[in-house]
CSV table of C-alpha atoms in Angstrom, one decimal:
chain,number,residue,atom,x,y,z
A,1175,MET,CA,-22.7,-7.0,-27.9
A,1176,LYS,CA,-23.5,-6.6,-31.6
A,1177,LYS,CA,-26.0,-3.8,-30.7
A,1178,GLN,CA,-23.5,-2.2,-28.4
A,1179,MET,CA,-20.9,-2.1,-31.1
A,1180,LYS,CA,-23.3,-0.3,-33.3
A,1181,HIS,CA,-23.2,2.5,-30.8
A,1182,VAL,CA,-19.5,2.8,-30.9
A,1183,LEU,CA,-19.5,2.8,-34.7
A,1184,THR,CA,-22.1,5.5,-34.6
A,1185,MET,CA,-20.0,7.6,-32.3
A,1186,PHE,CA,-17.0,7.0,-34.6
A,1187,LEU,CA,-18.9,8.7,-37.4
A,1188,LEU,CA,-19.8,11.6,-35.1
A,1189,VAL,CA,-16.1,12.2,-34.3
A,1190,ALA,CA,-15.2,12.2,-38.0
A,1191,MET,CA,-17.9,14.8,-38.6
A,1192,LEU,CA,-16.7,16.9,-35.6
A,1193,THR,CA,-13.1,16.8,-36.9
A,1194,SER,CA,-14.3,18.0,-40.3
A,1195,LEU,CA,-16.3,20.8,-38.9
A,1196,VAL,CA,-13.5,22.1,-36.7
A,1197,ALA,CA,-11.1,22.0,-39.7
A,1198,CYS,CA,-13.5,23.9,-41.8
A,1199,GLY,CA,-14.1,26.6,-39.1
A,1200,ALA,CA,-17.8,25.9,-38.8
A,1201,PRO,CA,-19.9,28.8,-37.6
A,1202,GLU,CA,-20.4,29.3,-33.9
A,1203,GLY,CA,-23.6,28.0,-32.3
A,1204,ASP,CA,-25.4,28.8,-29.1
A,1205,THR,CA,-23.4,28.3,-26.0
A,1206,ALA,CA,-24.1,28.3,-22.3
A,1207,GLU,CA,-22.2,26.9,-19.4
A,1208,GLY,CA,-23.5,24.1,-17.3
A,1209,GLU,CA,-22.7,21.1,-15.2
A,1210,GLN,CA,-24.7,18.6,-13.3
A,1211,SER,CA,-25.1,19.9,-9.8
A,1212,GLY,CA,-24.8,17.6,-6.8
A,1213,ALA,CA,-27.2,19.6,-4.7
A,1214,ALA,CA,-28.9,17.0,-2.5
A,1215,GLN,CA,-31.6,19.2,-1.2
A,1216,SER,CA,-35.2,18.5,-2.1
A,1217,GLU,CA,-37.3,21.2,-3.3
A,1218,GLN,CA,-40.6,21.8,-4.9
A,1219,SER,CA,-40.9,24.7,-7.2
A,1220,ASP,CA,-43.9,27.0,-7.5
A,1221,ALA,CA,-46.0,26.6,-10.6
A,1222,LYS,CA,-44.1,28.3,-13.4
A,1223,GLU,CA,-45.9,30.7,-15.6
A,1224,THR,CA,-44.5,31.9,-18.8
A,1225,GLU,CA,-45.8,34.9,-20.7
A,1226,SER,CA,-47.1,34.2,-24.1
A,1227,GLU,CA,-45.0,35.4,-27.0
A,1228,SER,CA,-47.3,33.8,-29.4
A,1229,SER,CA,-49.3,35.9,-31.8
A,1230,ASP,CA,-52.2,33.4,-31.5
A,1231,SER,CA,-55.1,34.2,-29.3
A,1232,ASP,CA,-55.3,31.8,-26.4
A,1233,ASP,CA,-58.2,33.3,-24.6
A,1234,ALA,CA,-60.4,30.3,-25.4
A,1235,VAL,CA,-57.9,27.7,-24.5
A,1236,GLU,CA,-58.4,26.0,-21.1
A,1237,GLU,CA,-55.5,26.3,-18.8
A,1238,ILE,CA,-53.8,23.0,-17.8
A,1239,GLU,CA,-51.4,22.3,-14.9
A,1240,LEU,CA,-48.9,19.5,-15.6
A,1241,SER,CA,-47.1,17.9,-12.7
A,1242,VAL,CA,-43.5,17.1,-13.5
A,1243,PHE,CA,-41.3,15.0,-11.2
A,1244,THR,CA,-37.6,15.2,-11.8
A,1245,HIS,CA,-34.4,13.9,-10.1
A,1246,LEU,CA,-32.6,17.2,-10.9
A,1247,PRO,CA,-33.2,19.7,-8.1
A,1248,ASP,CA,-30.7,22.3,-9.3
A,1249,ARG,CA,-32.5,24.1,-12.1
A,1250,THR,CA,-29.8,26.7,-12.7
A,1251,THR,CA,-26.8,24.5,-13.8
A,1252,GLY,CA,-26.1,21.2,-15.6
A,1253,LEU,CA,-28.8,18.8,-16.6
A,1254,GLY,CA,-31.3,20.6,-14.4
A,1255,LEU,CA,-30.7,23.8,-16.4
A,1256,LEU,CA,-31.0,21.9,-19.6
A,1257,GLU,CA,-34.4,20.4,-18.6
A,1258,GLN,CA,-35.7,23.8,-17.4
A,1259,THR,CA,-34.6,25.4,-20.7
A,1260,VAL,CA,-36.6,23.0,-22.8
A,1261,PHE,CA,-39.5,23.1,-20.4
A,1262,ASP,CA,-39.5,26.9,-20.7
A,1263,GLN,CA,-39.5,26.6,-24.5
A,1264,TYR,CA,-42.6,24.5,-24.3
A,1265,THR,CA,-44.6,26.8,-22.0
A,1266,ALA,CA,-43.6,29.8,-24.1
A,1267,GLU,CA,-45.2,28.2,-27.1
A,1268,ASN,CA,-48.1,26.8,-25.0
A,1269,PRO,CA,-49.0,29.6,-22.6
A,1270,HIS,CA,-52.1,27.7,-21.4
A,1271,VAL,CA,-49.8,25.1,-19.8
A,1272,LYS,CA,-48.4,25.7,-16.3
A,1273,LEU,CA,-45.8,23.3,-14.9
A,1274,LYS,CA,-45.7,22.2,-11.2
A,1275,ILE,CA,-42.2,20.9,-10.8
A,1276,GLU,CA,-41.1,18.6,-8.0
A,1277,ALA,CA,-37.4,17.8,-7.8
A,1278,LEU,CA,-35.6,15.3,-5.6
A,1279,GLU,CA,-32.1,14.0,-6.0
A,1280,GLY,CA,-31.3,10.5,-7.3
A,1281,GLU,CA,-32.0,7.8,-4.7
A,1282,THR,CA,-34.5,10.0,-2.8
A,1283,TYR,CA,-36.3,10.5,-6.1
A,1284,LYS,CA,-36.5,6.7,-6.6
A,1285,GLN,CA,-37.9,6.3,-3.0
A,1286,LYS,CA,-40.5,8.9,-3.6
A,1287,ILE,CA,-41.6,7.5,-6.9
A,1288,THR,CA,-42.2,4.2,-5.2
A,1289,ALA,CA,-44.6,6.0,-2.9
A,1290,TYR,CA,-46.3,7.5,-5.9
A,1291,LEU,CA,-46.7,4.1,-7.5
A,1292,SER,CA,-48.2,2.7,-4.3
A,1293,SER,CA,-50.8,5.3,-4.3
A,1294,ASN,CA,-51.3,5.3,-8.1
A,1295,GLU,CA,-50.6,9.1,-8.1
A,1296,LEU,CA,-47.7,9.3,-10.5
A,1297,PRO,CA,-47.1,12.9,-11.8
A,1298,ASP,CA,-48.1,13.6,-15.4
A,1299,LEU,CA,-44.5,13.6,-16.7
A,1300,PHE,CA,-41.6,12.0,-14.8
A,1301,ASN,CA,-38.0,11.0,-15.1
A,1302,ALA,CA,-37.4,7.3,-15.7
A,1303,TRP,CA,-34.4,5.1,-16.1
A,1304,GLY,CA,-34.6,2.4,-18.8
A,1305,SER,CA,-33.2,-0.3,-16.6
A,1306,SER,CA,-35.1,-3.4,-15.5
A,1307,THR,CA,-34.7,-2.5,-11.8
A,1308,PHE,CA,-36.5,0.8,-12.3
A,1309,PHE,CA,-38.7,0.6,-15.3
A,1310,ASP,CA,-40.0,-3.0,-15.3
A,1311,PRO,CA,-42.2,-2.5,-12.2
A,1312,ILE,CA,-43.7,0.6,-13.9
A,1313,THR,CA,-44.5,-0.9,-17.2
A,1314,THR,CA,-45.5,-4.3,-15.9
A,1315,ASN,CA,-48.1,-2.7,-13.7
A,1316,GLY,CA,-49.4,-0.4,-16.4
A,1317,TYR,CA,-48.2,2.9,-14.8
A,1318,ALA,CA,-46.5,4.3,-17.9
A,1319,ALA,CA,-48.5,5.5,-21.0
A,1320,GLU,CA,-47.7,3.8,-24.2
A,1321,LEU,CA,-46.1,6.1,-26.8
A,1322,ASN,CA,-46.6,5.8,-30.5
A,1323,ILE,CA,-43.2,4.7,-31.7
A,1324,GLU,CA,-44.0,6.0,-35.2
A,1325,ASP,CA,-44.2,9.5,-33.8
A,1326,PHE,CA,-40.4,9.3,-33.0
A,1327,GLU,CA,-39.1,7.7,-36.2
A,1328,ASP,CA,-37.4,11.0,-37.2
A,1329,TYR,CA,-36.1,11.9,-33.7
A,1330,ASN,CA,-32.8,10.2,-34.6
A,1331,PHE,CA,-32.4,8.2,-31.5
A,1332,ILE,CA,-29.1,6.2,-31.5
A,1333,PRO,CA,-29.8,2.5,-32.4
A,1334,GLY,CA,-30.5,0.6,-29.2
A,1335,SER,CA,-31.1,3.6,-27.1
A,1336,LEU,CA,-34.9,3.0,-26.9
A,1337,ASP,CA,-34.5,-0.7,-25.9
A,1338,GLY,CA,-34.6,0.0,-22.1
A,1339,PHE,CA,-37.9,1.8,-22.6
A,1340,MET,CA,-39.6,-0.9,-24.6
A,1341,LYS,CA,-41.7,-3.8,-23.4
A,1342,ASP,CA,-43.3,-6.4,-25.6
A,1343,GLY,CA,-42.6,-4.3,-28.6
A,1344,LYS,CA,-44.3,-1.2,-27.2
A,1345,LEU,CA,-42.6,2.1,-26.3
A,1346,TYR,CA,-43.1,3.6,-22.9
A,1347,GLY,CA,-40.4,6.3,-22.5
A,1348,LEU,CA,-37.6,8.2,-24.2
A,1349,PRO,CA,-33.9,8.3,-23.2
A,1350,LYS,CA,-32.2,11.7,-22.7
A,1351,ILE,CA,-28.5,11.1,-22.6
A,1352,LEU,CA,-25.7,8.6,-23.4
A,1353,ASP,CA,-23.6,7.8,-20.3
A,1354,PHE,CA,-20.2,6.1,-19.7
A,1355,MET,CA,-17.8,6.1,-16.8
A,1356,VAL,CA,-14.6,8.2,-17.1
A,1357,LEU,CA,-11.9,9.6,-14.8
A,1358,TYR,CA,-11.7,13.4,-14.5
A,1359,TYR,CA,-8.5,14.9,-13.3
A,1360,ASN,CA,-6.9,18.3,-12.5
A,1361,GLU,CA,-3.9,18.8,-14.7
A,1362,ASP,CA,-2.4,21.4,-12.4
A,1363,LEU,CA,-2.7,19.4,-9.2
A,1364,LEU,CA,-1.1,16.4,-10.9
A,1365,ALA,CA,1.8,18.5,-12.3
A,1366,SER,CA,2.4,20.5,-9.1
A,1367,ASN,CA,2.7,17.2,-7.2
A,1368,ASN,CA,5.0,15.6,-9.8
A,1369,VAL,CA,2.4,13.0,-10.7
A,1370,GLU,CA,1.9,11.9,-14.3
A,1371,VAL,CA,-1.5,11.2,-15.7
A,1372,PRO,CA,-2.2,7.6,-14.5
A,1373,GLY,CA,-2.1,4.8,-17.0
A,1374,THR,CA,-3.2,2.1,-14.5
A,1375,TRP,CA,-4.9,1.8,-11.1
A,1376,GLU,CA,-1.4,0.8,-9.8
A,1377,ASP,CA,-0.3,4.3,-10.8
A,1378,ILE,CA,-3.1,5.8,-8.9
A,1379,ILE,CA,-2.2,3.9,-5.7
A,1380,GLU,CA,1.4,4.9,-6.2
A,1381,SER,CA,0.4,8.6,-6.3
A,1382,VAL,CA,-1.5,8.5,-3.0
A,1383,PRO,CA,1.4,9.6,-0.7
A,1384,ALA,CA,2.2,12.6,-2.9
A,1385,PHE,CA,-1.4,13.9,-2.8
A,1386,ARG,CA,-1.9,13.1,0.9
A,1387,GLU,CA,1.3,14.9,1.9
A,1388,ALA,CA,0.0,17.9,-0.1
A,1389,GLY,CA,-3.3,17.8,1.9
A,1390,LEU,CA,-5.3,16.6,-1.1
A,1391,SER,CA,-7.5,13.6,-1.7
A,1392,PRO,CA,-6.2,11.5,-4.6
A,1393,VAL,CA,-9.7,10.6,-6.0
A,1394,SER,CA,-13.0,12.1,-5.0
A,1395,PHE,CA,-15.7,9.4,-4.8
A,1396,ASP,CA,-19.4,9.2,-4.2
A,1397,GLY,CA,-19.6,6.2,-1.7
A,1398,ARG,CA,-22.8,7.1,0.0
A,1399,ASP,CA,-25.2,6.4,-3.0
A,1400,GLY,CA,-24.0,2.9,-3.4
A,1401,TRP,CA,-24.2,2.6,-7.1
A,1402,PRO,CA,-20.7,4.0,-7.9
A,1403,LEU,CA,-19.1,1.3,-5.8
A,1404,GLY,CA,-21.2,-1.3,-7.6
A,1405,VAL,CA,-20.3,0.1,-11.0
A,1406,LEU,CA,-16.6,0.3,-10.0
A,1407,LEU,CA,-16.6,-3.4,-9.1
A,1408,GLN,CA,-17.9,-4.2,-12.6
A,1409,GLU,CA,-15.3,-1.7,-14.0
A,1410,ILE,CA,-12.5,-3.6,-12.2
A,1411,LEU,CA,-13.7,-7.0,-13.4
A,1412,VAL,CA,-13.9,-5.8,-17.0
A,1413,LYS,CA,-10.5,-4.2,-17.0
A,1414,GLN,CA,-8.9,-7.3,-15.4
A,1415,THR,CA,-10.6,-9.8,-17.8
A,1416,GLY,CA,-11.5,-7.9,-20.9
A,1417,ASN,CA,-14.8,-9.8,-20.7
A,1418,GLN,CA,-17.9,-7.6,-20.7
A,1419,GLN,CA,-20.2,-10.6,-20.6
A,1420,LEU,CA,-18.9,-12.4,-17.5
A,1421,ILE,CA,-20.7,-10.4,-14.9
A,1422,TYR,CA,-24.1,-10.8,-16.7
A,1423,ASP,CA,-23.5,-14.6,-17.0
A,1424,ILE,CA,-22.9,-14.6,-13.2
A,1425,VAL,CA,-26.2,-12.8,-12.6
A,1426,ASP,CA,-27.9,-15.1,-15.0
A,1427,GLN,CA,-26.3,-18.1,-13.2
A,1428,LYS,CA,-24.6,-19.3,-16.3
A,1429,VAL,CA,-21.4,-18.9,-14.3
A,1430,ASP,CA,-21.3,-19.9,-10.6
A,1431,VAL,CA,-20.1,-16.8,-8.8
A,1432,THR,CA,-18.8,-18.9,-5.9
A,1433,THR,CA,-16.3,-20.6,-8.3
A,1434,SER,CA,-15.4,-17.5,-10.3
A,1435,GLU,CA,-11.8,-16.7,-9.5
A,1436,GLU,CA,-12.1,-13.6,-11.7
A,1437,PHE,CA,-15.0,-12.2,-9.6
A,1438,LEU,CA,-13.2,-12.9,-6.3
A,1439,LYS,CA,-10.1,-11.2,-7.7
A,1440,ALA,CA,-12.1,-8.1,-8.6
A,1441,ALA,CA,-13.6,-8.0,-5.1
A,1442,ALA,CA,-10.2,-8.2,-3.6
A,1443,THR,CA,-8.9,-5.5,-5.9
A,1444,LEU,CA,-11.7,-3.1,-4.9
A,1445,GLN,CA,-10.9,-3.7,-1.3
A,1446,ASP,CA,-7.2,-3.1,-1.9
A,1447,ILE,CA,-7.9,0.2,-3.7
A,1448,THR,CA,-9.9,1.5,-0.8
A,1449,ALA,CA,-7.5,0.2,1.8
A,1450,ASN,CA,-4.7,2.2,0.1
A,1451,ASN,CA,-6.6,5.5,0.8
A,1452,VAL,CA,-7.2,6.2,-2.8
A,1453,PHE,CA,-10.5,7.9,-2.0
A,1454,GLN,CA,-11.1,10.9,0.2
A,1455,ASP,CA,-11.5,10.4,4.0
A,1456,SER,CA,-15.1,9.4,4.9
A,1457,TYR,CA,-15.9,8.8,1.3
A,1458,LEU,CA,-18.7,6.4,2.3
A,1459,SER,CA,-20.6,9.4,3.8
A,1460,ALA,CA,-20.0,11.6,0.7
A,1461,ASP,CA,-22.9,11.7,-1.7
A,1462,TYR,CA,-22.9,12.8,-5.3
A,1463,GLY,CA,-22.8,16.5,-4.5
A,1464,ALA,CA,-20.2,16.3,-1.9
A,1465,ALA,CA,-17.9,14.3,-4.1
A,1466,LEU,CA,-18.4,16.6,-7.0
A,1467,ASN,CA,-17.8,19.7,-4.9
A,1468,LEU,CA,-14.6,18.3,-3.4
A,1469,PHE,CA,-13.2,17.9,-6.9
A,1470,GLY,CA,-14.6,21.2,-8.1
A,1471,GLN,CA,-13.0,23.0,-5.2
A,1472,GLU,CA,-9.6,21.6,-6.2
A,1473,LYS,CA,-9.3,19.6,-3.0
A,1474,ALA,CA,-9.1,16.3,-4.9
A,1475,ALA,CA,-6.8,15.5,-7.9
A,1476,MET,CA,-9.2,13.1,-9.6
A,1477,TYR,CA,-12.9,12.2,-9.7
A,1478,TYR,CA,-14.5,8.9,-10.8
A,1479,MET,CA,-17.9,9.7,-12.4
A,1480,GLY,CA,-19.9,9.5,-15.6
A,1481,SER,CA,-19.6,11.4,-18.8
A,1482,TRP,CA,-22.5,13.6,-17.9
A,1483,GLU,CA,-20.0,16.0,-16.1
A,1484,VAL,CA,-18.7,17.0,-19.6
A,1485,GLY,CA,-19.9,20.6,-18.7
A,1486,LEU,CA,-17.4,21.0,-15.9
A,1487,ALA,CA,-14.9,22.8,-18.2
A,1488,LYS,CA,-17.5,25.6,-18.9
A,1489,SER,CA,-19.3,25.9,-15.5
A,1490,GLU,CA,-18.9,29.2,-13.8
A,1491,ALA,CA,-20.0,27.5,-10.6
A,1492,TYR,CA,-16.3,26.7,-10.3
A,1493,SER,CA,-13.1,28.8,-10.3
A,1494,GLU,CA,-11.3,29.9,-13.5
A,1495,SER,CA,-8.3,27.8,-12.3
A,1496,PHE,CA,-10.5,24.7,-12.1
A,1497,ARG,CA,-12.1,25.2,-15.5
A,1498,GLU,CA,-8.7,25.7,-17.1
A,1499,ASN,CA,-7.2,22.6,-15.6
A,1500,VAL,CA,-10.0,20.0,-15.5
A,1501,ALA,CA,-9.5,17.2,-18.0
A,1502,VAL,CA,-10.9,13.8,-18.7
A,1503,MET,CA,-9.5,10.4,-19.6
A,1504,PRO,CA,-10.8,6.8,-19.9
A,1505,VAL,CA,-10.9,4.8,-16.6
A,1506,PRO,CA,-7.5,3.2,-16.3
A,1507,GLY,CA,-6.9,-0.6,-16.4
A,1508,PHE,CA,-4.4,-2.8,-14.6
A,1509,GLU,CA,-0.8,-3.8,-15.2
A,1510,ASP,CA,-1.7,-7.5,-15.5
A,1511,GLY,CA,-5.2,-6.9,-16.9
A,1512,GLU,CA,-6.5,-8.6,-20.1
A,1513,GLY,CA,-8.8,-5.7,-20.6
A,1514,SER,CA,-7.9,-2.1,-21.4
A,1515,ILE,CA,-9.1,1.5,-21.2
A,1516,GLU,CA,-11.0,0.7,-24.4
A,1517,ASN,CA,-13.5,-1.6,-22.6
A,1518,LEU,CA,-16.2,1.0,-21.6
A,1519,LEU,CA,-19.0,0.8,-19.1
A,1520,CYS,CA,-21.5,2.6,-21.3
A,1521,TRP,CA,-25.3,2.8,-21.2
A,1522,TYR,CA,-28.2,5.1,-21.9
A,1523,GLY,CA,-29.1,7.2,-18.9
A,1524,GLY,CA,-32.3,8.6,-17.6
A,1525,GLY,CA,-35.3,9.6,-19.7
A,1526,PHE,CA,-38.9,10.7,-19.5
A,1527,ALA,CA,-42.2,8.8,-19.3
A,1528,VAL,CA,-45.8,9.8,-19.0
A,1529,SER,CA,-48.3,8.5,-16.4
A,1530,GLU,CA,-50.9,6.2,-17.9
A,1531,HIS,CA,-53.4,7.4,-15.4
A,1532,SER,CA,-52.8,11.2,-15.9
A,1533,GLU,CA,-55.9,13.3,-16.4
A,1534,ASN,CA,-53.7,15.3,-18.8
A,1535,LYS,CA,-52.0,12.4,-20.6
A,1536,GLU,CA,-52.6,13.9,-24.0
A,1537,GLU,CA,-51.0,17.2,-23.1
A,1538,ALA,CA,-48.1,15.5,-21.3
A,1539,ILE,CA,-47.3,13.4,-24.4
A,1540,LYS,CA,-47.5,16.5,-26.5
A,1541,MET,CA,-45.0,18.1,-24.2
A,1542,LEU,CA,-42.7,15.1,-24.3
A,1543,LYS,CA,-42.9,15.1,-28.1
A,1544,PHE,CA,-41.9,18.7,-28.2
A,1545,ILE,CA,-39.0,18.8,-25.7
A,1546,MET,CA,-37.4,15.6,-27.2
A,1547,GLN,CA,-37.3,16.9,-30.7
A,1548,PRO,CA,-33.7,16.7,-31.9
A,1549,GLU,CA,-33.6,20.5,-32.7
A,1550,VAL,CA,-34.7,21.1,-29.1
A,1551,TRP,CA,-33.1,18.5,-26.8
A,1552,ALA,CA,-30.2,17.1,-28.7
A,1553,LYS,CA,-29.2,20.6,-30.0
A,1554,ALA,CA,-29.4,22.2,-26.6
A,1555,ALA,CA,-27.6,19.3,-24.8
A,1556,TRP,CA,-24.6,19.4,-27.1
A,1557,GLN,CA,-24.3,23.1,-27.8
A,1558,THR,CA,-24.4,24.0,-24.2
A,1559,GLY,CA,-21.7,21.4,-23.5
A,1560,ILE,CA,-23.9,19.9,-20.7
A,1561,ALA,CA,-24.4,16.4,-22.0
A,1562,MET,CA,-24.2,13.9,-24.8
A,1563,PRO,CA,-27.7,13.2,-26.0
A,1564,ALA,CA,-29.0,9.8,-26.8
A,1565,GLN,CA,-29.9,11.1,-30.3
A,1566,GLU,CA,-27.6,11.6,-33.3
A,1567,PHE,CA,-26.2,15.1,-32.8
A,1568,SER,CA,-23.5,15.6,-35.4
A,1569,GLY,CA,-25.7,18.1,-37.1
A,1570,TYR,CA,-25.3,20.4,-34.2
A,1571,PHE,CA,-21.5,20.6,-34.0
A,1572,THR,CA,-20.3,24.2,-34.1
A,1573,GLY,CA,-16.6,23.9,-34.3
A,1574,ASP,CA,-16.5,25.7,-30.9
A,1575,GLU,CA,-16.7,22.6,-28.7
A,1576,THR,CA,-14.5,22.5,-25.6
A,1577,GLN,CA,-11.5,20.2,-25.4
A,1578,MET,CA,-13.4,18.1,-22.9
A,1579,GLN,CA,-16.3,17.6,-25.3
A,1580,LYS,CA,-13.9,16.5,-28.0
A,1581,ASP,CA,-12.1,14.2,-25.5
A,1582,VAL,CA,-15.3,12.4,-24.3
A,1583,VAL,CA,-16.3,11.8,-27.9
A,1584,ALA,CA,-12.8,10.5,-28.6
A,1585,ILE,CA,-13.1,8.0,-25.7
A,1586,LEU,CA,-16.2,6.6,-27.4
A,1587,GLU,CA,-14.4,6.5,-30.7
A,1588,ASN,CA,-11.7,4.4,-29.2
A,1589,GLY,CA,-14.0,2.0,-27.4
A,1590,VAL,CA,-13.8,-1.6,-28.5
A,1591,ASP,CA,-16.9,-2.7,-26.7
A,1592,THR,CA,-19.5,-1.3,-24.3
A,1593,SER,CA,-21.4,-2.8,-21.3
A,1594,GLY,CA,-25.0,-1.8,-21.8
A,1595,THR,CA,-27.0,-1.6,-18.6
A,1596,VAL,CA,-24.7,-2.1,-15.7
A,1597,TRP,CA,-25.0,-5.2,-13.6
A,1598,ILE,CA,-26.6,-3.5,-10.6
A,1599,ASP,CA,-29.5,-2.5,-12.8
A,1600,TYR,CA,-29.7,-5.8,-14.7
A,1601,SER,CA,-32.0,-7.7,-12.3
A,1602,SER,CA,-34.5,-6.8,-9.7
A,1603,PRO,CA,-34.7,-3.7,-7.3
A,1604,SER,CA,-33.9,-6.0,-4.4
A,1605,PHE,CA,-30.9,-7.4,-6.1
A,1606,LYS,CA,-29.6,-3.8,-6.7
A,1607,THR,CA,-30.1,-2.9,-3.1
A,1608,ASP,CA,-28.3,-6.1,-1.9
A,1609,VAL,CA,-25.4,-5.5,-4.2
A,1610,MET,CA,-24.9,-1.9,-3.2
A,1611,ASN,CA,-25.0,-2.7,0.5
A,1612,LEU,CA,-22.6,-5.6,0.1
A,1613,THR,CA,-20.2,-3.6,-2.0
A,1614,GLN,CA,-20.2,-0.8,0.6
A,1615,GLU,CA,-19.4,-3.4,3.3
A,1616,LEU,CA,-16.6,-4.8,1.2
A,1617,ALA,CA,-15.1,-1.4,0.5
A,1618,VAL,CA,-14.7,-0.5,4.1
A,1619,GLY,CA,-13.6,-4.0,5.2
A,1620,VAL,CA,-16.6,-5.1,7.1
A,1621,ILE,CA,-16.7,-8.3,5.1
A,1622,SER,CA,-13.9,-10.1,3.2
A,1623,PRO,CA,-13.8,-10.7,-0.5
A,1624,GLU,CA,-14.9,-14.3,0.1
A,1625,GLU,CA,-17.8,-13.2,2.2
A,1626,TYR,CA,-18.7,-10.7,-0.5
A,1627,VAL,CA,-18.9,-13.5,-3.1
A,1628,GLU,CA,-21.1,-15.5,-0.8
A,1629,GLY,CA,-23.4,-12.5,-0.3
A,1630,ILE,CA,-23.6,-11.9,-4.0
A,1631,ALA,CA,-24.5,-15.6,-4.5
A,1632,LYS,CA,-27.3,-15.3,-2.0
A,1633,ALA,CA,-28.5,-12.0,-3.6
A,1634,ILE,CA,-28.7,-13.8,-7.0
A,1635,GLU,CA,-30.7,-16.6,-5.4
A,1636,ASP,CA,-33.1,-14.2,-3.6
A,1637,ARG,CA,-33.7,-11.7,-6.4
């Protein structure tokens, strides 16, 4: 927790600097709209060639094709656009390098990378998550190339952000962004249906009839991918108890989940929320893209998702009406909760790693070092309004930030503690799968809260 508090304190300093810059009318910076697309289609791009703008002669330089595997199929908006932008910068300065990009969305990506690991054919550069469920099998079996940590000493990574990519004191990957869960809402849809911005989950449940009668979904939710429901269970437990450590003590068997009244209550609350039709119809079949589009098309009043959607307010993929009315707030607590909106589920998101067995390992590491330079990645992430980088970025404030950018930073400023890696990613891959499946069954009422607790106990034993 001490390390997590360092993050919050760091962000507090960032807010102070932002406020100062706005007040002083700092000069405008580069801007470009973007949001994280939910496109669930897989695609494989053709090798991308970029004409050389360099004055150097490259005739004698051998051409290299780097394979890149990413979980962001949409390369025109959001994080996919951000990735593509920095990739293009690299190939522009290194015209002898061609990129062969393969892109698959979230869980499909993780399934495919498992196949790559089985055949020992990992792409040269690939997306990685610094969680034990994803990265431990890769580092333990020697699939990721070790990076020289001294090469990144001046990259200004936020303290603690590299931890998930370290093993036995060695560095194997770099984080891209800082993530935390928030609740997005449409100010116009709330006002036009006489609903105030919710202060608690009880307020959200109370607002359901008003939105349903208007033909709207109260909250758009990605139920298909499994992880949001698992994260929401943790969110409920933290908001009800104010205890960030409890769920990790349960996974570590320091607390017996079968005797934890707090965990049972959280499970019952999750089932109560879904039983009150808070989420859209058939939410369990709605994946990331479907849930995002429902909210973006102004057919849902609220949207539970991560801070990586901070670009929604600038994305021209959505209507002007939506961009003008979209807002963000901390995830609400409960009327009788001992926690509050200031207890944040916050962690460092995906990053990049290089294949240890790549024939082009040296070039892939060179590319990684280039694209993750603060003046490349952190500057572009913040000034495009697409994401909050995992690097100190106060030097790139322009004074032209959107209100949503200011609000997400303020949410961090007000956070009293943060979770770190969420519980579903805290143990083994099989544990994560078991928890996601069980939580989906709980949400739709296939199993009772008591049966859910028993299932979690077994998942802990079997992991």
